[in-house]
Each structure stands twice: as structure tokens, then as C-alpha cells.
Coordinates of C-alpha atoms in Angstrom, one line a residue:
Chain A
M1 CA 0.0 0.0 0.0
K2 CA 1.1 3.5 -0.7
L3 CA 2.0 5.7 2.3
H4 CA -1.0 8.0 2.1
R5 CA -3.4 5.0 1.8
Q6 CA -1.8 3.5 4.9
I7 CA -2.2 6.8 6.8
L8 CA -5.9 7.0 5.8
T9 CA -6.5 3.5 6.9
L10 CA -4.8 3.9 10.2
I11 CA -6.7 7.1 10.9
K12 CA -10.0 5.3 10.1
K13 CA -8.9 2.5 12.5
D14 CA -8.3 5.0 15.3
I15 CA -11.6 6.8 14.7
S16 CA -13.5 3.6 14.8
L17 CA -11.7 2.4 17.9
E18 CA -12.4 5.8 19.6
Y19 CA -16.1 5.5 18.5
K20 CA -16.4 2.1 20.0
S21 CA -15.2 3.4 23.4
L22 CA -16.6 6.8 23.5
E23 CA -16.3 6.9 27.3
S24 CA -12.6 7.8 27.0
L25 CA -13.4 10.9 25.0
A26 CA -16.3 11.7 27.3
G27 CA -13.9 11.4 30.2
I28 CA -11.6 14.0 28.8
V29 CA -14.4 16.4 28.1
L30 CA -15.6 15.8 31.7
F31 CA -12.0 16.5 32.9
L32 CA -12.2 19.8 31.1
L33 CA -15.5 20.6 32.6
A34 CA -14.4 19.7 36.1
T35 CA -11.1 21.7 36.0
V36 CA -12.8 24.8 34.5
Y37 CA -15.5 24.6 37.1
T38 CA -12.8 24.3 39.9
C39 CA -11.4 27.5 38.5
F40 CA -14.8 29.1 38.5
L41 CA -15.3 28.1 42.2
T42 CA -11.9 29.3 43.3
F43 CA -12.0 32.7 41.5
K44 CA -14.3 35.0 43.3
K45 CA -14.3 37.4 40.4
M46 CA -13.8 37.0 36.7
P47 CA -10.1 36.6 35.9
T48 CA -8.1 39.2 33.9
A49 CA -7.2 38.4 30.3
E50 CA -3.7 37.5 31.4
I51 CA -4.8 34.9 34.0
W52 CA -7.5 33.7 31.7
N53 CA -4.9 33.0 29.0
A54 CA -2.6 31.2 31.5
L55 CA -5.4 29.0 32.9
F56 CA -6.6 28.2 29.4
W57 CA -3.2 26.9 28.3
I58 CA -2.5 25.0 31.4
I59 CA -5.8 23.2 31.2
I60 CA -5.4 22.5 27.5
I61 CA -1.9 21.0 28.1
F62 CA -3.2 18.7 30.8
S63 CA -6.3 17.6 28.7
G64 CA -3.8 17.0 25.9
F65 CA -1.8 14.7 28.3
N66 CA -5.1 12.9 29.1
A67 CA -6.1 12.6 25.5
I68 CA -2.9 11.6 23.8
S69 CA -1.0 9.7 26.5
G70 CA -3.0 6.5 25.7
S71 CA -2.5 6.8 21.9
F72 CA -0.3 3.7 21.8
K73 CA -2.2 1.7 24.4
N74 CA -3.7 -0.4 21.6
E75 CA -0.3 -1.0 19.9
I76 CA 1.4 -3.1 22.6
G77 CA 2.0 -6.8 22.7
G78 CA 0.7 -8.9 19.9
K79 CA -1.0 -6.0 18.1
H80 CA 2.4 -4.3 17.9
F81 CA 3.9 -7.2 15.9
Y82 CA 0.8 -7.4 13.7
L83 CA 1.1 -3.7 12.8
Y84 CA 4.9 -3.9 12.6
F85 CA 4.6 -6.3 9.7
L86 CA 1.7 -4.6 8.1
V87 CA 2.5 -0.9 8.0
N88 CA 5.3 1.5 7.5
P89 CA 6.2 3.2 10.8
K90 CA 6.3 6.6 9.1
A91 CA 2.7 6.1 8.1
L92 CA 1.8 5.1 11.6
I93 CA 3.4 8.2 13.2
F94 CA 1.8 10.5 10.6
A95 CA -1.6 8.9 11.1
K96 CA -1.3 9.3 14.9
I97 CA -0.2 12.9 14.7
I98 CA -3.0 13.8 12.3
Y99 CA -5.6 12.0 14.4
N100 CA -4.3 13.4 17.7
S101 CA -4.1 17.0 16.5
T102 CA -7.6 16.8 15.2
L103 CA -8.6 15.5 18.6
M104 CA -6.6 18.2 20.3
L105 CA -8.2 20.9 18.2
T106 CA -11.7 19.6 18.9
L107 CA -10.9 19.5 22.6
S108 CA -9.5 23.0 22.7
I109 CA -12.6 24.4 20.9
I110 CA -14.8 22.6 23.4
G111 CA -12.5 24.0 26.1
L112 CA -12.9 27.5 24.8
A113 CA -16.7 27.1 24.9
I114 CA -16.6 25.8 28.5
F115 CA -14.3 28.7 29.5
A116 CA -16.7 31.2 27.9
L117 CA -19.6 29.5 29.8
F118 CA -18.0 29.6 33.2
L119 CA -15.3 32.3 33.2
G120 CA -17.3 34.9 31.4
T121 CA -17.0 36.3 27.9
N122 CA -15.7 39.8 28.8
V123 CA -12.2 38.6 28.1
L124 CA -13.3 37.5 24.7
E125 CA -14.8 40.8 23.7
D126 CA -11.9 42.1 21.6
I127 CA -10.7 38.7 20.4
N128 CA -9.6 38.3 16.8
F129 CA -11.2 34.9 16.3
L130 CA -9.4 33.9 13.1
S131 CA -6.0 34.7 14.6
F132 CA -6.9 32.8 17.8
F133 CA -8.1 29.9 15.8
I134 CA -4.9 29.7 13.8
G135 CA -3.0 29.7 17.1
L136 CA -5.1 26.9 18.4
L137 CA -4.6 24.9 15.2
L138 CA -0.8 25.2 15.2
T139 CA -0.5 24.6 18.9
S140 CA -2.7 21.4 18.6
L141 CA -0.4 20.2 15.9
G142 CA 2.8 20.8 17.8
L143 CA 1.4 19.5 21.1
S144 CA 0.2 16.3 19.5
G145 CA 3.5 16.0 17.6
I146 CA 5.5 16.0 20.9
L147 CA 3.0 14.1 23.0
T148 CA 2.6 11.3 20.3
I149 CA 6.3 10.5 20.3
I150 CA 6.4 10.8 24.1
S151 CA 3.5 8.4 24.4
A152 CA 5.3 6.0 22.0
I153 CA 8.2 6.1 24.4
A154 CA 5.9 5.7 27.4
S155 CA 4.2 2.7 25.8
Q156 CA 7.6 1.0 25.6
L157 CA 7.9 1.6 29.3
D158 CA 4.4 0.1 30.0
F159 CA 3.2 3.6 31.0
K160 CA 4.9 3.5 34.4
G161 CA 3.3 5.9 36.8
G162 CA 3.6 9.5 35.8
I163 CA 6.5 9.0 33.4
I164 CA 4.7 10.7 30.5
T165 CA 4.3 14.0 32.4
V166 CA 7.9 13.9 33.6
L167 CA 9.1 13.3 30.0
G168 CA 6.6 15.5 28.2
L169 CA 6.1 18.7 30.2
P170 CA 9.7 20.2 29.9
L171 CA 9.6 19.4 26.1
L172 CA 6.4 21.5 25.8
F173 CA 7.9 24.6 27.3
P174 CA 9.0 26.3 24.0
L175 CA 5.7 25.6 22.3
I176 CA 3.6 26.7 25.2
L177 CA 5.6 29.9 25.7
I178 CA 5.1 30.9 22.1
S179 CA 1.5 30.0 21.8
Q180 CA 0.7 31.6 25.1
K181 CA 2.2 34.9 23.9
Y182 CA 0.5 34.6 20.6
S183 CA -2.9 34.0 22.0
A184 CA -2.5 36.8 24.5
Q185 CA -2.1 39.1 21.4
A186 CA -5.0 37.5 19.6
L187 CA -7.2 38.0 22.7
A188 CA -6.3 41.7 22.6
G189 CA -7.5 41.8 19.0
V190 CA -4.2 41.6 17.0
S191 CA -4.6 39.9 13.7
A192 CA -2.6 37.0 12.5
S193 CA -0.6 39.2 10.1
G194 CA 0.2 41.6 12.9
N195 CA 1.6 38.8 14.8
M196 CA 3.7 37.3 12.0
N197 CA 6.9 36.8 14.1
L198 CA 5.2 34.5 16.7
L199 CA 3.2 32.8 14.0
L200 CA 6.3 32.0 12.1
G201 CA 7.9 30.8 15.3
L202 CA 5.0 28.4 16.0
L203 CA 5.2 27.2 12.4
T204 CA 8.9 26.5 12.6
L205 CA 8.6 24.7 15.9
N206 CA 5.8 22.6 14.4
I207 CA 8.0 21.7 11.4
A208 CA 10.9 20.8 13.7
V209 CA 8.8 18.7 16.0
I210 CA 7.1 16.8 13.1
T211 CA 10.5 16.2 11.3
L212 CA 12.0 14.9 14.6
S213 CA 9.1 12.6 15.2
Y214 CA 9.3 11.4 11.6
V215 CA 13.0 10.7 11.8
L216 CA 13.1 9.2 15.3
F217 CA 9.9 7.2 15.5
P218 CA 11.1 4.3 13.3
Y219 CA 13.9 3.6 15.8
L220 CA 11.4 3.3 18.6
W221 CA 9.2 1.1 16.5
R222 CA 11.9 -1.4 15.4
Q223 CA 12.5 -3.4 18.5
Chain B
M1 CA 52.3 11.0 31.0
V2 CA 52.6 12.1 27.4
K3 CA 49.2 10.6 26.6
N4 CA 47.5 12.5 29.4
W5 CA 49.0 15.9 28.7
W6 CA 45.6 17.4 28.2
K7 CA 44.5 16.4 31.7
I8 CA 47.5 18.2 33.1
V9 CA 46.7 21.3 31.0
G10 CA 43.1 21.2 32.3
A11 CA 44.1 20.9 35.9
V12 CA 46.7 23.6 35.7
L13 CA 44.3 26.0 34.0
V14 CA 41.6 25.3 36.7
I15 CA 44.0 25.8 39.5
Y16 CA 45.4 29.0 37.9
A17 CA 41.9 30.4 37.4
T18 CA 40.7 29.5 40.8
A19 CA 43.8 30.9 42.6
F20 CA 43.7 34.1 40.6
S21 CA 39.9 34.5 41.1
F22 CA 40.2 34.3 44.9
L23 CA 43.6 35.9 45.6
R24 CA 43.8 39.0 43.5
P25 CA 42.3 42.2 44.7
L26 CA 39.6 44.3 43.1
E27 CA 40.5 47.6 41.5
P28 CA 40.0 50.6 43.8
G29 CA 36.7 52.4 43.4
I30 CA 34.0 54.4 45.2
I31 CA 31.0 52.6 46.6
Q32 CA 28.8 55.4 47.8
T33 CA 28.5 58.8 49.3
D34 CA 26.4 59.6 52.4
K35 CA 24.3 62.2 50.6
T36 CA 23.2 62.4 47.0
E37 CA 22.0 65.9 46.9
L38 CA 24.1 69.1 47.3
I39 CA 23.0 72.6 47.9
L40 CA 24.6 75.8 46.7
G41 CA 27.5 77.1 48.8
Q42 CA 29.4 75.1 51.5
N43 CA 28.7 71.3 51.7
T44 CA 30.3 68.4 53.5
F45 CA 29.9 64.8 52.6
S46 CA 31.6 61.5 53.4
V47 CA 32.7 58.9 50.9
T48 CA 32.9 55.1 51.2
G49 CA 35.7 53.8 49.0
Y50 CA 36.8 50.3 48.1
N51 CA 40.5 49.4 48.4
S52 CA 40.9 53.1 48.2
H53 CA 44.0 53.5 50.6
F54 CA 42.9 56.9 51.9
V55 CA 45.2 56.6 55.0
D56 CA 48.1 54.9 53.2
C57 CA 48.4 57.8 50.8
S58 CA 46.7 60.6 52.8
S59 CA 49.2 63.3 51.6
S60 CA 48.4 62.9 48.0
L61 CA 44.6 62.4 48.3
K62 CA 42.7 65.0 46.3
G63 CA 39.6 65.2 44.2
F64 CA 37.0 67.2 42.3
L65 CA 33.4 67.1 41.1
R66 CA 33.2 66.9 37.3
V67 CA 30.8 69.3 35.7
D68 CA 31.6 68.5 32.1
S69 CA 34.5 67.2 30.1
V70 CA 36.6 70.3 30.9
R71 CA 35.4 72.0 34.1
A72 CA 35.5 70.7 37.6
I73 CA 34.7 71.9 41.1
P74 CA 37.6 71.3 43.5
I75 CA 36.9 69.5 46.8
T76 CA 39.0 69.6 50.0
V77 CA 39.8 66.8 52.4
L78 CA 38.4 67.4 55.8
Y79 CA 39.0 64.3 57.7
I80 CA 40.3 60.8 56.9
K81 CA 38.7 58.1 59.1
D82 CA 40.3 55.0 57.7
N83 CA 41.4 53.5 54.4
V84 CA 37.9 53.4 53.0
H85 CA 36.1 56.3 54.7
A86 CA 36.8 60.0 54.4
E87 CA 35.0 63.3 54.7
F88 CA 35.3 66.2 52.1
S89 CA 33.9 69.6 51.7
V90 CA 33.0 71.5 48.5
N91 CA 31.9 75.0 47.7
I92 CA 29.2 74.8 45.0
P93 CA 29.0 78.0 42.9
A94 CA 25.7 79.7 42.0
N95 CA 26.0 79.9 38.2
L96 CA 26.1 76.2 37.7
D97 CA 24.7 75.0 34.3
R98 CA 24.6 71.3 35.1
T99 CA 22.8 69.6 38.0
V100 CA 24.4 66.1 37.9
L101 CA 28.0 65.9 39.0
D102 CA 30.5 62.9 39.0
L103 CA 32.8 62.4 41.9
F104 CA 36.5 61.9 41.2
L105 CA 39.2 61.1 43.8
S106 CA 42.8 60.2 43.3
N107 CA 46.0 59.5 45.2
D108 CA 49.4 58.2 44.3
R109 CA 48.4 54.6 45.0
T110 CA 45.0 54.2 43.3
G111 CA 45.1 56.8 40.6
S112 CA 41.7 58.3 39.6
I113 CA 38.6 56.5 40.9
F114 CA 35.2 57.8 40.3
L115 CA 31.5 57.5 41.0
P116 CA 29.3 58.5 38.1
A117 CA 26.3 60.8 38.8
A118 CA 27.2 60.9 42.5
F119 CA 25.4 64.2 43.3
R120 CA 22.5 66.3 42.2
V121 CA 22.6 70.0 42.9
D122 CA 19.5 71.6 44.2
Q123 CA 19.8 75.1 42.9
S124 CA 17.0 76.5 45.0
K125 CA 18.6 75.8 48.4
G126 CA 21.7 77.1 50.1
N127 CA 23.9 80.1 50.2
P128 CA 25.8 80.5 47.0
A129 CA 29.4 81.7 47.2
A130 CA 30.0 84.8 45.3
L131 CA 32.6 83.6 42.9
A132 CA 32.5 80.5 40.8
E133 CA 35.8 78.7 41.1
Y134 CA 36.4 76.0 38.5
T135 CA 39.5 73.9 37.9
N136 CA 40.3 71.7 35.0
V137 CA 39.4 68.0 34.8
A138 CA 42.6 66.0 35.3
F139 CA 43.2 62.3 35.6
S140 CA 46.1 60.7 37.2
S141 CA 47.3 57.1 37.2
G142 CA 48.3 55.2 40.3
E143 CA 50.8 52.5 41.0
D144 CA 50.9 49.8 38.4
I145 CA 49.4 46.7 40.0
S146 CA 50.0 43.6 37.9
F147 CA 46.6 42.1 38.1
E148 CA 43.3 43.5 39.5
F149 CA 39.7 42.6 38.9
P150 CA 37.7 45.5 37.5
F151 CA 35.6 47.4 40.0
Q152 CA 31.9 47.3 39.1
L153 CA 29.2 49.1 41.0
R154 CA 26.5 46.8 42.4
I155 CA 28.4 43.5 41.8
F156 CA 31.8 44.4 43.5
D157 CA 33.6 41.3 44.6
T158 CA 31.1 38.9 43.0
I159 CA 32.7 39.7 39.6
R160 CA 35.0 36.8 40.6
N161 CA 32.0 34.5 40.1
L162 CA 32.2 35.2 36.4
N163 CA 35.2 32.7 36.3
F164 CA 33.0 30.0 37.8
H165 CA 29.5 30.6 36.7
V166 CA 30.0 31.1 33.0
P167 CA 32.5 28.2 32.5
M168 CA 29.9 25.8 34.1
W169 CA 27.4 26.6 31.3
F170 CA 30.0 26.4 28.6
T171 CA 31.1 23.0 29.9
M172 CA 27.5 21.8 30.1
F173 CA 26.9 22.8 26.4
V174 CA 30.0 21.0 25.3
L175 CA 28.9 17.8 27.2
L176 CA 25.4 18.1 25.9
G177 CA 26.7 18.3 22.4
L178 CA 28.9 15.2 23.0
S179 CA 25.8 13.4 24.4
L180 CA 23.8 14.3 21.3
W181 CA 26.6 13.1 19.0
Y182 CA 26.9 9.7 20.8
S183 CA 23.1 9.3 20.8
I184 CA 23.0 9.8 17.1
R185 CA 25.9 7.4 16.6
Y186 CA 24.1 4.8 18.7
L187 CA 21.0 5.0 16.6
N188 CA 23.1 4.5 13.5
S189 CA 25.3 1.7 14.8
D190 CA 23.6 -0.1 17.7
K191 CA 26.9 -0.3 19.6
I192 CA 26.3 -0.2 23.3
E193 CA 29.4 1.8 24.0
Y194 CA 27.9 4.8 22.3
D195 CA 24.9 4.6 24.6
L196 CA 27.1 4.4 27.7
K197 CA 29.1 7.4 26.4
A198 CA 25.9 9.4 25.8
A199 CA 24.7 8.6 29.3
S200 CA 28.0 9.4 30.9
S201 CA 28.3 12.8 29.2
A202 CA 24.7 13.6 30.0
K203 CA 25.3 12.8 33.7
V204 CA 28.4 15.0 33.9
A205 CA 26.4 17.7 32.0
L206 CA 23.7 17.5 34.7
I207 CA 26.3 18.0 37.4
F208 CA 27.7 21.1 35.6
C209 CA 24.1 22.3 35.1
T210 CA 23.5 22.1 38.8
L211 CA 26.7 23.9 39.6
G212 CA 25.8 26.6 37.1
L213 CA 22.4 27.0 38.7
I214 CA 23.9 27.3 42.2
T215 CA 26.6 29.8 41.3
G216 CA 24.1 31.8 39.2
S217 CA 21.5 31.7 42.0
I218 CA 23.9 33.1 44.5
W219 CA 25.0 35.8 42.1
A220 CA 21.5 36.7 41.2
R221 CA 20.7 37.1 44.9
F222 CA 23.5 39.6 45.3
A223 CA 23.2 41.5 42.1
W224 CA 19.5 41.4 41.4
G225 CA 18.0 40.7 44.8
D226 CA 16.4 37.4 44.1
W227 CA 17.4 33.8 44.0
W228 CA 15.4 33.2 40.9
T229 CA 14.2 35.8 38.4
T230 CA 12.2 35.8 35.2
D231 CA 14.9 35.8 32.6
A232 CA 15.1 34.1 29.2
K233 CA 18.4 32.4 30.1
L234 CA 16.9 31.1 33.4
N235 CA 14.1 29.4 31.4
G236 CA 16.7 27.7 29.3
A237 CA 18.7 26.7 32.4
A238 CA 15.6 25.3 34.1
V239 CA 14.4 23.4 31.1
S240 CA 17.8 21.8 30.5
F241 CA 17.9 20.7 34.1
L242 CA 14.5 19.2 33.9
L243 CA 15.2 17.4 30.6
L244 CA 18.5 16.0 31.8
A245 CA 16.8 14.8 35.0
A246 CA 14.0 13.3 33.0
Y247 CA 16.5 11.5 30.8
F248 CA 17.9 9.7 33.8
I249 CA 14.4 8.9 35.2
L250 CA 13.7 7.4 31.7
R251 CA 16.9 5.3 31.8
K252 CA 16.2 4.0 35.3
S253 CA 12.6 3.0 34.5
A254 CA 13.7 1.4 31.2
E255 CA 16.4 -0.6 33.0
D256 CA 15.0 -4.1 32.2
K257 CA 13.8 -3.3 28.7
P258 CA 15.6 -4.8 25.7
N259 CA 15.5 -1.5 23.8
K260 CA 16.3 0.8 26.7
A261 CA 19.3 2.4 24.9
K262 CA 17.2 3.2 21.8
I263 CA 14.4 4.9 23.8
A264 CA 17.0 6.9 25.8
A265 CA 18.8 8.0 22.6
V266 CA 15.5 9.1 20.9
Y267 CA 14.5 11.1 24.0
N268 CA 18.0 12.6 24.3
I269 CA 17.9 13.8 20.7
L270 CA 14.4 15.2 21.1
S271 CA 15.3 17.0 24.3
F272 CA 18.5 18.5 22.9
F273 CA 16.6 20.2 20.0
M274 CA 13.8 21.5 22.3
T275 CA 16.4 22.9 24.7
M276 CA 18.1 24.7 21.7
A277 CA 14.7 26.0 20.5
L278 CA 14.2 27.4 24.0
I279 CA 17.6 29.0 24.4
M280 CA 18.4 30.2 20.9
V281 CA 15.0 30.9 19.2
L282 CA 12.6 31.9 21.9
P283 CA 14.3 35.0 23.4
R284 CA 14.5 36.5 20.0
L285 CA 10.8 35.7 19.2
T286 CA 9.1 36.6 22.4
G287 CA 11.4 39.5 23.3
A288 CA 11.7 38.0 26.8
A289 CA 13.6 40.4 28.9
S290 CA 17.0 39.3 30.2
L291 CA 19.0 40.7 33.0
H292 CA 22.2 39.0 31.8
P293 CA 24.9 41.2 30.3
G294 CA 24.9 41.3 26.5
E295 CA 21.1 40.6 26.2
D296 CA 18.4 43.0 25.4
G297 CA 20.4 46.1 25.3
N298 CA 22.3 45.3 28.5
P299 CA 26.0 45.9 27.8
A300 CA 27.9 42.7 27.3
F301 CA 30.8 41.8 29.5
S302 CA 33.1 42.1 26.5
S303 CA 32.2 45.7 25.8
Y304 CA 33.3 47.4 29.0
D305 CA 33.9 45.2 32.0
L306 CA 35.5 42.2 30.5
D307 CA 38.8 44.1 30.4
S308 CA 42.1 42.5 29.4
N309 CA 42.9 41.6 33.0
L310 CA 39.7 39.7 33.4
R311 CA 40.2 38.0 30.1
M312 CA 43.5 36.6 31.3
V313 CA 41.6 34.6 33.9
F314 CA 38.2 34.1 32.2
Y315 CA 39.4 32.3 29.0
P316 CA 41.8 29.9 30.9
A317 CA 38.9 29.2 33.3
C318 CA 36.6 28.3 30.5
A319 CA 39.1 26.1 28.8
G320 CA 40.2 24.5 32.0
W321 CA 36.6 23.7 33.1
I322 CA 35.7 22.3 29.7
I323 CA 38.8 20.0 29.8
T324 CA 38.0 19.0 33.3
G325 CA 34.4 18.2 32.3
I326 CA 35.6 16.0 29.5
W327 CA 38.0 14.4 31.9
I328 CA 35.3 13.6 34.4
Y329 CA 33.1 12.3 31.6
N330 CA 35.9 10.1 30.4
L331 CA 36.4 8.6 33.9
H332 CA 32.6 8.1 34.3
Y333 CA 32.4 6.3 31.0
R334 CA 35.2 4.0 31.8
I335 CA 33.6 3.1 35.1
S336 CA 30.2 2.4 33.6
N337 CA 31.9 0.5 30.8
L338 CA 33.6 -1.8 33.3
K339 CA 30.3 -2.3 35.2
N340 CA 28.6 -3.1 32.0
T341 CA 31.1 -5.7 30.9
Q342 CA 31.1 -7.4 34.3
S343 CA 27.4 -7.9 34.4

């Protein structure tokens, strides 16, 4: 099979697996609801744009960990060998990154809605939505690029307690720093073209992350 | 002996740099004055100097307040308390066209020392003397001391830390680069010795990273008032520490896995590039403010305070610590190689 056909088939497989066990997706959305509600309870008044932005990204990172950490749970043991003989590892990592970033993007949009519901919309009054959305898209891509390869590493360690956060969080620092700055600008109403520097930074970081995953993943896959 | 010449060079350089950093005095300078505002007419003020030898060369002690590049107001010595404390008096004329004055002192031992923008003159107060008396600005050179550290306001003696703090980071970067190189070679060759080399150099890099954090933290407390500040370089330091520590947690938890070395190598390469992204790219992108010299409009050490005296210690210190780091790495690798072949 050609690479892109393999990628499509693998994405379809992941979607149907997710559909069969919707409770895991529902669990992540519930996690989002619960954390945002905790913020709502602990903040006596509506947070400022700065705090809103920081909270938003912290919560998105941790839902990302919840959503993506298990992405190689189905590929251990016998299934690993089955897939190993069947598909190109490069197709597998691309399929996982595409699937996970779509998942991440959906989750962050749901997260945005939940934030607007509980933490008020006054922060969002000047928002440049297109610019904010581009930021979300690129961050989802980068986040899932890093977390996918980290979860591949963690799957080889049988997901020993907490290892994925220890390995993954420091790697996310550059991405989160840029996207946090970018989205703060977007919240203040700066358009994407007015924020070209940060946008290019995000883009470069994404390209670097995906290239690294693409080069390094086959070594992890070949046991 | 001949084979190990580089170890001897490294040890000699480190001993030389350490000895010089601790033993040589700082250049003389002026730390502060008891008042920062002068009024017209007669004023007295006391000066706190640093290595300034007021008593030792009391006969030649003189000074002036600089108005501009030509004119100066003379000051007279009233009383010398000890080598670093003295009182002076000055007569500020009425028709002064500048309000900020620099304080200059000199004697035969120290030469000219000065405190920039030492005084402001409040023209509305005081009893102006009838006649303005100006002299010319004149500099004098003191005794020729073979080696002195430059005197810097606010950091004073901690400038010696430059010879320890900065080489720690340089050594860490060299060892990180070595670790990356061996991780890549391991992935391409599957030879276990490369994995051991990558792990050893990363471990020594972690030690130097910790030392760099400790020396930096102490310095930051003195110069900036806090143990930890928001600074682009500190982000990089923190993330390299976390990633190196995570690398060893990864190695420990993968101990019984057949492909432990491969996982570790992949993570090492990934973390190296992320650290570089954080240190090299981010400060330029986000415009994160840095308090470090040479960043963000702060003058670099090389521009005015890394003078030729300091260079004579700083460069050998860097070379010496890098060689020592590689030496420790070499020893560590040989021990872990022995352990590996025994088991």
C-alpha cells in the first residue's frame, strides 16, 4: 500500500476504535468541565485576560496529556507485531499525529466554549477569532507531535506511573511559551498578520517537531 | 604521562583560574557617598571607598566634582577616618549650568577613581558663594598593579564569580553536544558503548548544570536581589535541568527493557533540540527580557567590563573547566563500561 493510503486506513482505524469506546473521549471532556468549574469556584471574580490565558493553556496542556497519553495503548503486545509487519512506521506516526491533532483541536474548541460559559465572555470581547483559531490549530499540531512520540516512548515503558508528564512537560515549554504569547495578542485583537513573528515561530517549531518525530519514531518502532 | 597531557593542562588551568579568582584584589573604586543631593555654597559629605587607601596615601589624596569634560569643582579633604572612609567639603558656585556631578578622587596609590552621577545639585537651596571657582578635569594614574579585577558598581567582589558561573554553562553545552553526538551514533550503529558514552556525558552535564544553577542563583541574589528571576536564560537553564533529570528517570525506568538504549537515545535527541529551541530561538521571538549582560540592550561583559585583566583569567577558566568536564566524563564512561562488561 502507498504511504497515504496507509495513513488514511490507520486514521480510520483509530476513529472507529475511539467511536467504540466513547467513554474515554467523554472522560476527557468531563475533565475539562471539572477543571474549569474548579477555576470558577476558586476565582471569586472574573479573571483578567492574562490569568484567563494562562489558565486556558495549562488546562489545555493537561487535557492533551489525558487525551494523547494513551494513543499507543492499543499497539502493545501482539498487536504491535501485527502492525509492525503490516504498515510503514512513518505512516503510523503521521496517522497518529494527524488523528491526535484533530482530537486536540476539537478539545481546545470545546475547552474554549466551556471557558466562555463559566469564566465569562468579557475577556473574549476584543478577540480576533481567526487569529486565535490559527494559534489553536498550530498549537494542537505541535502539542500532539510532541506528545505522540512521548507516548510512544511511554508505551515501551508500559506507562509506568507519571512517566509521561515527567518526560513530556519540559519538552512542551517552548511551544507553550510561544502560543501563550501569541494567543494573548490574539485575545487583545491583534490579527494574524500583525503577529507574524510569533506565528512563524510556531510554524517553525511545528515543522521541527514533526520532522524529529518522523526521523526518530522508526527507531522506537523497530524493537 | 605524554598521553595524558591534556588532563595536566586542564588541571593547571583550573588551579590557575581558581587561585587568581580568589587571591587577586579588586581595583579601587568608590562605593557610595552619604548624601546624593548638594545645595549651593558650602557642603560636607563623606565617601565610602573600596580598596581606596585613603590613609596609606593621605598626603596625595585630592579630588573634584566633574561638571563636564573640561570644568570641575575642587573639593578639599576634611578628615580621613580609615582607608575606605573620608570626609570632604565642597563649595558649589551659583551659576552652575549642570545639575548632575560625577565624583572623582585620586591619590598616588590608586590613581583616579570615580562614582558616576554621584550628586544632584538643588539650585533652590543654600547660600551661594559669590565667585565660581572651577578647575580643569585632570586624571592621574596610580601605582601599576600587575593584576586586579575590574571594579563594578553593584556587583563588587562577586565579579570573581564570572570565572566559575559562566564556564559551568560552557562545559554543560560541550557535554550536551557530546551526548547528542553519541546518541545519534548509537541509533546508527547499535553499539552499546555509544549509549554508555551518551549517558555518561549527560550525567556530567547534569552536574555542571546544577553547579551553574547554584553559582548563578547566589550571584542573582547579590546583584538582582532574588534567588530566581524571570529571565530568558533562566528558562533555558531550568528546562535543560528538567530534561536532563527526566533523561535519567527514563533510563532508570527502562532498565529491564531490551530497547532501553534506543528509547534513551531518541529522548535525548528530542530534548536537545527542544532545549536549543528554547535557548536560541525563543528569546528573539518573544522578546523576553533578560538581566544578563549582553542581552536585550544590556551591555555585554566584553564591551566594557571584560577588560584585558579579566580575560587573562576568564578564558583559561573556560578552557580549564571544559577540559575537566571532558576528563570527568571520560572517567565516568570507563567506570560504567567496566560495570557493563562485568554484568
